[in-house]
mmCIF file of C-alpha atoms in Angstrom:
data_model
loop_
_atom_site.group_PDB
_atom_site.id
_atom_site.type_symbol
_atom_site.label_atom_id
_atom_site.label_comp_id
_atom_site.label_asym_id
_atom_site.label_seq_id
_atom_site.Cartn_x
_atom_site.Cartn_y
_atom_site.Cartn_z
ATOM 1 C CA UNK A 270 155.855 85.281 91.216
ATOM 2 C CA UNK A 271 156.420 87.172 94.801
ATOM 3 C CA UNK A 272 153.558 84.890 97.145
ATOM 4 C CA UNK A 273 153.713 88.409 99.613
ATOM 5 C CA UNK A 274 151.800 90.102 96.656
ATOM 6 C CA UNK A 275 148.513 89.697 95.908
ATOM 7 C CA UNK A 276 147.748 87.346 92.520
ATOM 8 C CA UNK A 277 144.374 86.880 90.338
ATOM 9 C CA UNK A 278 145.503 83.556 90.564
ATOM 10 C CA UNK A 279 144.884 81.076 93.934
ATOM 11 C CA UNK A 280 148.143 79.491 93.440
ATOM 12 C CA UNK A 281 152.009 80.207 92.531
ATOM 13 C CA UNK A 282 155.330 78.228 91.338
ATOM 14 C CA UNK A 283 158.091 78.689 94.386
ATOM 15 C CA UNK A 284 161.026 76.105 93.349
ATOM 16 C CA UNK A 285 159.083 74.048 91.579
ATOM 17 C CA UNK A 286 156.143 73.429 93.873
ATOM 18 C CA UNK A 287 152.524 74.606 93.653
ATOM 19 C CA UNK A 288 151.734 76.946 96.922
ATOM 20 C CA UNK A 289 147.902 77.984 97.705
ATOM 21 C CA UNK A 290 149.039 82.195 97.974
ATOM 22 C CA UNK A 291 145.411 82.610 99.475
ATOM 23 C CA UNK A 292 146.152 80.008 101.931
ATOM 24 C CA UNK A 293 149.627 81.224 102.665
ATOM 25 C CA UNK A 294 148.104 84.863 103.345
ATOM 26 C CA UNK A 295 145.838 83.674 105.794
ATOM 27 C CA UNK A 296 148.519 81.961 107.768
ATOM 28 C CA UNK A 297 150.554 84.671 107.519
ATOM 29 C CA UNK A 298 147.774 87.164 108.167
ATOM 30 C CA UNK A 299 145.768 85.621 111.357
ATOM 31 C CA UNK A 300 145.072 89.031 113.488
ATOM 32 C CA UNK A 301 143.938 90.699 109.552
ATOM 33 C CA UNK A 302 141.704 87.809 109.174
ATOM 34 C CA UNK A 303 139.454 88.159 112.878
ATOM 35 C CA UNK A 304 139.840 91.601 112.277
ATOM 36 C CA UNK A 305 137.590 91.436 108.966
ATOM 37 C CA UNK A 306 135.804 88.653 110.687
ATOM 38 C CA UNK A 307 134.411 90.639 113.495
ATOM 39 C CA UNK A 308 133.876 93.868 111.107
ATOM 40 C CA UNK A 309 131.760 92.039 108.780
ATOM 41 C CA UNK A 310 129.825 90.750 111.924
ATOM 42 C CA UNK A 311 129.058 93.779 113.465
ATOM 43 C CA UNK A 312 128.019 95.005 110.393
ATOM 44 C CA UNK A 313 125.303 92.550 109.167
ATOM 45 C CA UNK A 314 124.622 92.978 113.549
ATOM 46 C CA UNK A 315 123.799 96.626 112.840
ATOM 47 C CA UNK A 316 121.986 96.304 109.448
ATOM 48 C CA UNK A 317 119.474 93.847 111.822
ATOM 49 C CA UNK A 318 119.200 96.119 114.589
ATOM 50 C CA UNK A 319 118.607 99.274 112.570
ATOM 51 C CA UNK A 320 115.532 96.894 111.090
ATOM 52 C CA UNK A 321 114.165 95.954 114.249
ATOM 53 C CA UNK A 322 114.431 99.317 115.732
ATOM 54 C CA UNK A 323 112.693 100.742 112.485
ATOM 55 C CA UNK A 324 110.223 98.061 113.309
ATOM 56 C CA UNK A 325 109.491 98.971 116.671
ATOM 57 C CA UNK A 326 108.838 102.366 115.695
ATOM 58 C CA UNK A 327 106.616 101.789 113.432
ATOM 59 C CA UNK A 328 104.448 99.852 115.412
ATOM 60 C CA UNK A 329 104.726 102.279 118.177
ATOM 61 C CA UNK A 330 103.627 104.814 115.549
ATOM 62 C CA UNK A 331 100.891 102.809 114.812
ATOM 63 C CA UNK A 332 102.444 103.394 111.188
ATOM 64 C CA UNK A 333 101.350 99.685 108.601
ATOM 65 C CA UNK A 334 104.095 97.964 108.041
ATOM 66 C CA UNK A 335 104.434 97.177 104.211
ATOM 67 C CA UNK A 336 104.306 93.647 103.785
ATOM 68 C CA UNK A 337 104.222 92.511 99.793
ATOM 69 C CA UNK A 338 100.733 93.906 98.949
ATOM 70 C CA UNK A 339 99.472 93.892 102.284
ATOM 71 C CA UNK A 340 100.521 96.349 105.280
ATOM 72 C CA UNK A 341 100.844 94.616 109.092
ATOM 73 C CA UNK A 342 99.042 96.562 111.780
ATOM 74 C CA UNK A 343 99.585 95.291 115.576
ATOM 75 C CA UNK A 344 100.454 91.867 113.641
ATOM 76 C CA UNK A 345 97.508 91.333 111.554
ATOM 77 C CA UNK A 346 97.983 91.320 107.533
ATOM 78 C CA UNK A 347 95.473 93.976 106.371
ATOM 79 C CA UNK A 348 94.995 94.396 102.470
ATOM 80 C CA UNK A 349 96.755 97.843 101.072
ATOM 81 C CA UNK A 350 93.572 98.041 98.163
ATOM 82 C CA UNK A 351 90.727 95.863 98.914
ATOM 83 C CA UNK A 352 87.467 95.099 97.080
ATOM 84 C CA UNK A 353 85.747 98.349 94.960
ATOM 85 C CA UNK A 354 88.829 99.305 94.993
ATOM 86 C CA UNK A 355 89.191 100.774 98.351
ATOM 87 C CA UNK A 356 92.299 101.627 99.790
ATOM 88 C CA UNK A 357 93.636 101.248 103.582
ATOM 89 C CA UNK A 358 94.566 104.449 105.060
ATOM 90 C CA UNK A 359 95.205 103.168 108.608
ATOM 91 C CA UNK A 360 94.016 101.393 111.861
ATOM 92 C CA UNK A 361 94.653 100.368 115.484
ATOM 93 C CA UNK A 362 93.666 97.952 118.047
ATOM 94 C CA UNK A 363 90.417 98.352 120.135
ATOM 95 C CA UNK A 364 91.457 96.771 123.957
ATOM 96 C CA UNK A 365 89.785 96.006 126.850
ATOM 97 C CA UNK A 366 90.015 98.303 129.847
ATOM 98 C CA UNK A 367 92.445 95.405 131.447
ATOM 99 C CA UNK A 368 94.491 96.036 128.250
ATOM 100 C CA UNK A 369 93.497 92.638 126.563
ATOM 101 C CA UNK A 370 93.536 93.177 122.685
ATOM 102 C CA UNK A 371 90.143 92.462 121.604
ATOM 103 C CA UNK A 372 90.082 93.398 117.521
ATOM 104 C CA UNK A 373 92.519 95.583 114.948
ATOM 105 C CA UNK A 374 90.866 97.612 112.789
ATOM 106 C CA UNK A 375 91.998 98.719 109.391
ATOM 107 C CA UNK A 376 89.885 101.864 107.900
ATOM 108 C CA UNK A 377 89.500 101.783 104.329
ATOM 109 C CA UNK A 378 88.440 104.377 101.737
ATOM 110 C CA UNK A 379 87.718 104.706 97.690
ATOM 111 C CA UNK A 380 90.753 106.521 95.945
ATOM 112 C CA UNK A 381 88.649 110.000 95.655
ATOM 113 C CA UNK A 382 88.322 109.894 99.394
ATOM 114 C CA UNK A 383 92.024 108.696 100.509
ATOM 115 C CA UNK A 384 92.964 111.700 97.839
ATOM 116 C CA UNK A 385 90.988 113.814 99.925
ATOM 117 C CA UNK A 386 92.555 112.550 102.822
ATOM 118 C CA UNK A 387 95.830 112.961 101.906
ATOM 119 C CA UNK A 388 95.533 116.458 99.838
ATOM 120 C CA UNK A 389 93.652 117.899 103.711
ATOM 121 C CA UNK A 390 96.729 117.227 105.487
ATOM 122 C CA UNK A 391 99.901 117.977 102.217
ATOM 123 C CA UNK A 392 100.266 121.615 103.674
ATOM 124 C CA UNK A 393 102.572 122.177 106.792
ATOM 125 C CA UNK A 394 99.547 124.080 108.494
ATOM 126 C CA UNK A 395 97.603 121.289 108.364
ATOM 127 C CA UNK A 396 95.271 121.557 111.518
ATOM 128 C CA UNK A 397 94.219 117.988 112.923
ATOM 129 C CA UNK A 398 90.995 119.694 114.742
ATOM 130 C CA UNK A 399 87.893 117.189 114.912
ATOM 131 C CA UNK A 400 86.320 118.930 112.109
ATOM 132 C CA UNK A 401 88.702 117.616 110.044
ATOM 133 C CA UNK A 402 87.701 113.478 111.374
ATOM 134 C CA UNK A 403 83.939 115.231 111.602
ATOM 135 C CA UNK A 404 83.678 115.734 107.528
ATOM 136 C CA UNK A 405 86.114 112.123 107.100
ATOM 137 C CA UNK A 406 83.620 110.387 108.431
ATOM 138 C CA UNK A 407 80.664 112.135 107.278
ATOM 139 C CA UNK A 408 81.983 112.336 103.584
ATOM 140 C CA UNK A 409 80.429 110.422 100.542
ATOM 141 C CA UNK A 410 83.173 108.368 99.463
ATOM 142 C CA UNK A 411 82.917 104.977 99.380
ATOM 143 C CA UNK A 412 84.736 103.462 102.647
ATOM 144 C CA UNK A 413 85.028 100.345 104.879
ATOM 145 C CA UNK A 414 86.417 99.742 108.119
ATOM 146 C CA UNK A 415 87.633 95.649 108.590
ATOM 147 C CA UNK A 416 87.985 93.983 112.054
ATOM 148 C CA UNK A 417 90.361 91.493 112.164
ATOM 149 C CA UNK A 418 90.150 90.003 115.828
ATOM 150 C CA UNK A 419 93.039 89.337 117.968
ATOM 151 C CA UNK A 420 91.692 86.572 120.376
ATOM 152 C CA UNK A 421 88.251 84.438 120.874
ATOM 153 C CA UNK A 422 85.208 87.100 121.603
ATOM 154 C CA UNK A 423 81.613 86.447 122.765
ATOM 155 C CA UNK A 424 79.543 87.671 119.797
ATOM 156 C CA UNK A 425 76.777 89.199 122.228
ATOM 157 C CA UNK A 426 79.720 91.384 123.773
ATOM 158 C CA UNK A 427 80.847 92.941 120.848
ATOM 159 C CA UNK A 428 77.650 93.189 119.657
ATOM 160 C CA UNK A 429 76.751 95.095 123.101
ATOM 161 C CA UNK A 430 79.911 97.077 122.129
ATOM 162 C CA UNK A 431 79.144 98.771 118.887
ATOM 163 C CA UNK A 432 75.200 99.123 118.847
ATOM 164 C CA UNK A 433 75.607 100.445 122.992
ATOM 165 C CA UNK A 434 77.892 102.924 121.355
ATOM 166 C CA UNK A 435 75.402 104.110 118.548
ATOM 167 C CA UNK A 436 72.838 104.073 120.365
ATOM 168 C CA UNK A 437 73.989 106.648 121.786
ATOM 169 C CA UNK A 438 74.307 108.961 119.240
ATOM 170 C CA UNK A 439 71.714 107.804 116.156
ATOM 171 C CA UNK A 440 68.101 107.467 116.211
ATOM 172 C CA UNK A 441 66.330 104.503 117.768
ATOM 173 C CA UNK A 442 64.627 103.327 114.448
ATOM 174 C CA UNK A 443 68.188 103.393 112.872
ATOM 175 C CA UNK A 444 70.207 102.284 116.130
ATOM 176 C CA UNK A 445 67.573 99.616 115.896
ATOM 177 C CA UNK A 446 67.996 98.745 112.263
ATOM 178 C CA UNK A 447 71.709 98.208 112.276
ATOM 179 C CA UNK A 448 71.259 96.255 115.493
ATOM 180 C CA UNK A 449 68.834 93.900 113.656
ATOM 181 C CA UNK A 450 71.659 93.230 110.559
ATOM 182 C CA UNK A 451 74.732 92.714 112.948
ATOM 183 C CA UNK A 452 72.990 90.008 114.830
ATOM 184 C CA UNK A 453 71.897 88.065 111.518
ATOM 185 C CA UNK A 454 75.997 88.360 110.711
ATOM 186 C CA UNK A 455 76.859 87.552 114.619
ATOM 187 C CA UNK A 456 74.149 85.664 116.314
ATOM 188 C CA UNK A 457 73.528 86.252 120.391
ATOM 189 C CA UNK A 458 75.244 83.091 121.866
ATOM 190 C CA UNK A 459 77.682 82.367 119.349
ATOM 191 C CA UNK A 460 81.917 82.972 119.359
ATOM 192 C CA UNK A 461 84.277 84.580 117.205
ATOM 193 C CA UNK A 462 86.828 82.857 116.698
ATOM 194 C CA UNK A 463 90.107 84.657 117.239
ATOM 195 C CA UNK A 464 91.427 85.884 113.353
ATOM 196 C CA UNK A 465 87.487 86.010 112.213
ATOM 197 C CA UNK A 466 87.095 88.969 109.410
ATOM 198 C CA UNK A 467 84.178 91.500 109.534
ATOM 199 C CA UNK A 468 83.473 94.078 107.312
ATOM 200 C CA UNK A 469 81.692 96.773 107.317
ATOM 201 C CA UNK A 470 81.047 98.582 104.207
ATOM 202 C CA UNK A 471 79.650 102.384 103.562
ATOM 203 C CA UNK A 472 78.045 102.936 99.759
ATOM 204 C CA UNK A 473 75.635 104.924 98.832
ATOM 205 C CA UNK A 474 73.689 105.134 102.114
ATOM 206 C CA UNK A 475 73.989 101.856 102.031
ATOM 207 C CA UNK A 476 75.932 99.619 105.074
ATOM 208 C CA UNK A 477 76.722 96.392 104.546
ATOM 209 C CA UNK A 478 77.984 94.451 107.251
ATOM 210 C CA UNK A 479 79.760 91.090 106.139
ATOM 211 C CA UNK A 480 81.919 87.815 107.401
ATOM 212 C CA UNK A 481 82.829 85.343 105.209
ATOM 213 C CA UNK A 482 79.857 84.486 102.662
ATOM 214 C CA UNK A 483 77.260 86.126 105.250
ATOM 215 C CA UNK A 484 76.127 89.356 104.695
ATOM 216 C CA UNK A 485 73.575 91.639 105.922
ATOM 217 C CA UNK A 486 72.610 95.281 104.559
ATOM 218 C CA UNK A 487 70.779 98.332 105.531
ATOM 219 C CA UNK A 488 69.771 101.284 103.556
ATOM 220 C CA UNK A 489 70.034 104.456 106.302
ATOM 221 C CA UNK A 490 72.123 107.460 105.282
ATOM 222 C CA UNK A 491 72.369 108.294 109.098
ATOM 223 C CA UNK A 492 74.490 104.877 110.038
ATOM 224 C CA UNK A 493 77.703 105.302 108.030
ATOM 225 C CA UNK A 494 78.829 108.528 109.620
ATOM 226 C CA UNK A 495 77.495 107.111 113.434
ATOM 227 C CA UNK A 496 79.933 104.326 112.620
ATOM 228 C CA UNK A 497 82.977 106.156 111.243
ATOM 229 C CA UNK A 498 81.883 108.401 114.137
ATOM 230 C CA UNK A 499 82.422 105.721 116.045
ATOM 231 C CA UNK A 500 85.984 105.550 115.811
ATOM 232 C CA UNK A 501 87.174 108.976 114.559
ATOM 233 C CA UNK A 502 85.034 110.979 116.497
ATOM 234 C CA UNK A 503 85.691 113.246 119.315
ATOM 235 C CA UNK A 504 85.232 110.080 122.133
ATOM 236 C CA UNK A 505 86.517 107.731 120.326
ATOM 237 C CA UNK A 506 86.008 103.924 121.192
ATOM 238 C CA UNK A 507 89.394 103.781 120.803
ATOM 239 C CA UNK A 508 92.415 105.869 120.414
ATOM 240 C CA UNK A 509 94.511 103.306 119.372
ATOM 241 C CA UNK A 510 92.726 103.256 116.268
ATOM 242 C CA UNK A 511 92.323 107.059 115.619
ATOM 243 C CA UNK A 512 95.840 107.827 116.298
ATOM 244 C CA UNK A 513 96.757 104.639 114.111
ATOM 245 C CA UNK A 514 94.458 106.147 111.121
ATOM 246 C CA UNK A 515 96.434 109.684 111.261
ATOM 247 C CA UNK A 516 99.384 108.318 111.551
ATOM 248 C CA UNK A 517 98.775 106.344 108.364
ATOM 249 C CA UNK A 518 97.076 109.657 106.535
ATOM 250 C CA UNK A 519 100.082 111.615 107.412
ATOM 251 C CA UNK A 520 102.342 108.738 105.868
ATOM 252 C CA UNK A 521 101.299 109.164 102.728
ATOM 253 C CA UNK A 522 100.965 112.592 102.635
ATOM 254 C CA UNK A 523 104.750 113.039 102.931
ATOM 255 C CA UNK A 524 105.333 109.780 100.528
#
């Protein structure tokens, strides 16, 4: 057999001797082989930078991350269909004013609403005006938002946080009322430790405010839509987390 011509076979017969052709290319072949060397390194180089700049965006984008059957928002694992059978749309990160990340907050709603959702913003002339977040958070469906937090928080200053900001905008009896139930879940002198889960979930006029096996609930159809208020509404508590729930709307509208 010619050893200068590639062979399905490793070896060939030259005067009676075994020779290794594969070997004898190499050798004969050293600037072929670093050439292939180096191509096949830049090219598993780009496959992992395309990833991490794909990755980058879509945490800039405030876009979940799919992650098996959960989705990654600002590096928390958020569930993509959660008890009842709700369904994450989207979330964000709520930050101090010195830019310290405080919670992430994933907004969840039952598959009628996320249709909703979804359907609202299909057509290209779509307008994102805050009637649209006005009747999202006002709506019927069954919805949640979870806070997943990113560090160790006083429970009296979170607690100062939310029920300052409704208190702005419900009813004292009702302010008052949801005030009562989020103190039973976080007590006044206690910590939250940082990765501590609390829910709070909208039935029925019903809010139920949970973490862990605690739970607290309070039957006020005003509350829900102060809460998803809250964070969708015009002022938002943060932006991080509005922008984070369109951006997650408008992801699976064009999925």
């Amino acid at each position: 057999q010619n050893i200068n011509q590639k062979t399905i076979s490793t070896t060939a017969m030259c005067n009676g001797e075994s020779i290794d052709v594969e070997s004898q290319e190499r050798k004969a072949n050293p600037i072929e082989e670093k050439y292939f060397s180096a191509s096949r390194v830049l090219f598993l180089g780009g496959i992992m930078y395309t990833v991490f700049i794909i990755g980058l965006a879509m945490r800039s984008l405030n876009i979940p991350a799919l992650v098996g059957g959960s989705v990654e928002i600002d590096g928390l694992s958020f569930p993509i269909e959660a008890s009842r059978g709700l369904q994450i749309v989207g979330g964000g990160t709520r930050k101090k004013f010195t830019g310290g990340k405080v919670y992430t907050a994933g907004i969840y709603f039952d598959k009628e609403g996320t249709g909703s959702i979804v359907s609202a913003l299909e057509p290209e002339e779509a307008a994102l005006d805050q009637d649209f977040f006005d009747e999202v958070a006002s709506s019927s469906s069954s919805k949640a938002i979870v806070l997943k937090f990113q560090q160790d928080v006083k429970a009296a200053v979170v607690a100062k946080d939310v029920t300052g900001a409704l208190s702005k905008i419900l009813e004292e009896t009702s302010s008052d009322q949801f005030s009562k139930a989020l103190g039973e879940i976080i007590p006044a002198g206690t910590d939250i430790p940082a990765l501590t889960e609390i829910s709070i979930l909208c039935e029925e006029g019903t809010v139920t405010i949970k973490k862990g096996e605690a739970s607290s609930s309070v039957m006020d159809e005003a509350i829900c839509p102060a809460i998803f208020g809250l964070y969708l509404g015009k002022s938002p508590v943060s932006k991080d987390i509005k922008d984070g729930f369109v951006s997650g709307a408008l992801s699976k509208a064009t999925t």
